[in-house]
Amino acid sequence: MKILIADDDALSRRLLEKTLERAGYEVTAVENGKQALDQLTKLEGPRLALLDWVMPELDGPEVCRRVRKRSEQTYVYMVLLTSKGTKEETVLGLESGADDYLTKPFNAEELRARLRVGERILLLEDRLVEARENMRFRATHDPLTSLLNRGAVMDLLARELHRSHREKRSTTILLGDVDHFKQVNDTYGHVVGDEVLIEIANRLIGSVRPYDFVGRYGGEEFLVVLNSCDPAFAPGRAEELRRSVSNRAIQTAKGSLNLTMSLGALMSSDWGPRPVEELLHEVDTALYKAKASGRDCLRMAQPMTKTEPEAAPLLQPVRLQR
Ligand code: GH3
Ligand code: MG
Ligand code: MG
């Protein structure tokens, strides 16, 4: 475990260093408060610190105060080293944000015992952070494929649409649905169906850029958001996603299966500011058209242009002549 010693007295610093190295710590020793603050606020810096009260640049309590101000970083357990150990000093030290204090000259046994208390607190914090991260992941991800779940990908899409509109860029929304997926379940069982979904999820993730979003929208439906995607490239990128499913067989416990996916797509620049639900409805309609056109294909959602209603009557006679 890393530990920081900040003491301007060279002799005392060396003594602490030796004691702690013998106890198995990875020691960094500095000689003033400013260096201590730098160490404690850097990424991956020590999370356990022994700070002398009186030091040049910044004293021990001031280092504690400044470390505590940075609430975003992980917890640092700080022990102040005082020479007097009066009640007033103790209160002031703890009020400044220190977790504990030790009076000099210190007893090596007591020092180690107090540092073990600090380690227990840090371990507890690690476990809490881990539990919180696990909960956050579970709340936003699909347990089968580990993709974003429907709620999370919709939230990100809504935010992205606002941003792209503000920055006059285009977001491409894709809705993919595996073709005849029910047959996989019916023929090979649900477990193989699950294997297929996991593999397709991986292929989709592998086909987008790191800042695009892929979410599981429903059973065998996937929502892909291509952020700031140049409209000229959107159909090509959508085709790549479609081909990522069909271009090679999927290996499963019951053999390799050839599957395809139909896609509906929409470029936000074609539509202007619209509610997410409305845009998704349009993509869904395009997906339905892809299914109706024989599956394993892509259909783009196109808004009705102003000229279309006028053009419609002209088309009418052509159809009647057939
Ligand atoms: P289409 O080409 O028209 O999309 O046909 P389809 O068979 O893919 O579509 P349908 O909607 O009829 O069937 C989807 C199936 O997906 C039905 C459902 O049981 C299955 N499914 C949904 N979620 C899961 C899942 O998590 N695991 C497995 N194995 N199957 C799932
Ligand atoms: Mg479906
Ligand atoms: Mg399907």
Short mmCIF file of N, CA, C and O and ligand atoms in Angstrom, two decimals, residues 144 177-182 185 190 193-194 197 216 219-220 291 295, ligand 1:
data_model
loop_
_atom_site.label_atom_id
_atom_site.label_comp_id
_atom_site.label_asym_id
_atom_site.label_seq_id
_atom_site.Cartn_x
_atom_site.Cartn_y
_atom_site.Cartn_z
N LEU A 144 -27.92 -9.71 -20.44
CA LEU A 144 -27.51 -10.78 -21.36
C LEU A 144 -26.34 -10.34 -22.24
O LEU A 144 -25.32 -11.02 -22.32
N ASP A 177 -33.26 -5.43 -36.52
CA ASP A 177 -34.04 -6.54 -35.97
C ASP A 177 -33.58 -7.82 -36.66
O ASP A 177 -33.55 -7.91 -37.89
N VAL A 178 -33.21 -8.82 -35.84
CA VAL A 178 -32.71 -10.08 -36.40
C VAL A 178 -33.85 -10.77 -37.15
O VAL A 178 -34.97 -10.82 -36.66
N ASP A 179 -33.52 -11.27 -38.34
CA ASP A 179 -34.56 -11.90 -39.16
C ASP A 179 -34.84 -13.33 -38.70
O ASP A 179 -33.91 -14.10 -38.42
N HIS A 180 -36.10 -13.66 -38.67
CA HIS A 180 -36.57 -15.01 -38.30
C HIS A 180 -35.89 -15.56 -37.05
O HIS A 180 -35.52 -16.73 -37.00
N PHE A 181 -35.73 -14.72 -36.09
CA PHE A 181 -35.01 -15.13 -34.88
C PHE A 181 -35.80 -16.18 -34.10
O PHE A 181 -35.21 -17.05 -33.43
N LYS A 182 -37.10 -16.09 -34.17
CA LYS A 182 -37.93 -17.03 -33.43
C LYS A 182 -37.60 -18.47 -33.82
O LYS A 182 -37.59 -19.36 -32.98
N ASN A 185 -34.77 -19.97 -31.78
CA ASN A 185 -35.26 -20.47 -30.49
C ASN A 185 -36.04 -21.77 -30.67
O ASN A 185 -35.82 -22.73 -29.93
N HIS A 190 -33.68 -21.89 -26.49
CA HIS A 190 -33.49 -20.53 -25.99
C HIS A 190 -32.03 -20.20 -25.69
O HIS A 190 -31.56 -19.09 -25.90
N GLY A 193 -30.37 -19.33 -28.75
CA GLY A 193 -30.88 -18.00 -29.10
C GLY A 193 -30.11 -16.93 -28.33
O GLY A 193 -29.70 -15.90 -28.91
N ASP A 194 -29.88 -17.18 -27.07
CA ASP A 194 -29.10 -16.23 -26.25
C ASP A 194 -27.67 -16.07 -26.77
O ASP A 194 -27.15 -14.96 -26.85
N LEU A 197 -27.69 -13.82 -29.72
CA LEU A 197 -27.87 -12.40 -29.36
C LEU A 197 -26.57 -11.80 -28.84
O LEU A 197 -26.23 -10.66 -29.17
N ARG A 216 -29.61 -2.49 -26.46
CA ARG A 216 -30.61 -3.53 -26.75
C ARG A 216 -31.97 -2.88 -26.56
O ARG A 216 -32.34 -2.50 -25.45
N GLY A 219 -36.23 -7.55 -27.42
CA GLY A 219 -35.73 -8.93 -27.49
C GLY A 219 -34.59 -9.10 -28.47
O GLY A 219 -33.45 -9.34 -28.08
N GLU A 220 -34.87 -8.99 -29.77
CA GLU A 220 -33.81 -9.17 -30.78
C GLU A 220 -33.72 -7.91 -31.64
O GLU A 220 -33.43 -7.97 -32.83
N LYS A 291 -38.35 -5.20 -43.64
CA LYS A 291 -38.88 -6.56 -43.45
C LYS A 291 -39.79 -6.91 -44.64
O LYS A 291 -39.70 -8.00 -45.21
N ARG A 295 -36.41 -8.68 -46.10
CA ARG A 295 -35.43 -8.78 -44.98
C ARG A 295 -33.97 -8.68 -45.47
O ARG A 295 -33.73 -8.54 -46.65
P1 GH3 B 1 -38.84 -11.22 -38.09
O1 GH3 B 1 -37.90 -11.62 -39.16
O2 GH3 B 1 -40.14 -10.75 -38.63
O3 GH3 B 1 -38.23 -10.23 -37.17
O4 GH3 B 1 -39.16 -12.54 -37.26
P2 GH3 B 1 -38.65 -12.94 -35.83
O5 GH3 B 1 -38.88 -14.40 -35.66
O6 GH3 B 1 -37.25 -12.48 -35.66
O7 GH3 B 1 -39.53 -12.05 -34.90
P3 GH3 B 1 -40.52 -12.36 -33.72
O8 GH3 B 1 -40.85 -11.03 -33.14
O9 GH3 B 1 -41.66 -13.21 -34.20
O10 GH3 B 1 -39.68 -13.21 -32.70
C1 GH3 B 1 -38.74 -12.66 -31.86
C2 GH3 B 1 -38.34 -13.73 -30.86
O11 GH3 B 1 -37.27 -13.29 -30.03
C3 GH3 B 1 -39.49 -14.07 -29.93
C4 GH3 B 1 -38.85 -14.12 -28.55
O12 GH3 B 1 -39.14 -15.30 -27.86
C5 GH3 B 1 -37.38 -14.05 -28.84
N1 GH3 B 1 -36.62 -13.41 -27.77
C6 GH3 B 1 -36.82 -12.21 -27.21
N2 GH3 B 1 -35.91 -11.98 -26.24
C7 GH3 B 1 -35.11 -13.07 -26.20
C8 GH3 B 1 -33.97 -13.43 -25.40
O13 GH3 B 1 -33.49 -12.69 -24.52
N3 GH3 B 1 -33.39 -14.65 -25.63
C9 GH3 B 1 -33.88 -15.49 -26.58
N4 GH3 B 1 -33.26 -16.64 -26.75
N5 GH3 B 1 -34.96 -15.18 -27.33
C10 GH3 B 1 -35.56 -13.99 -27.16
#
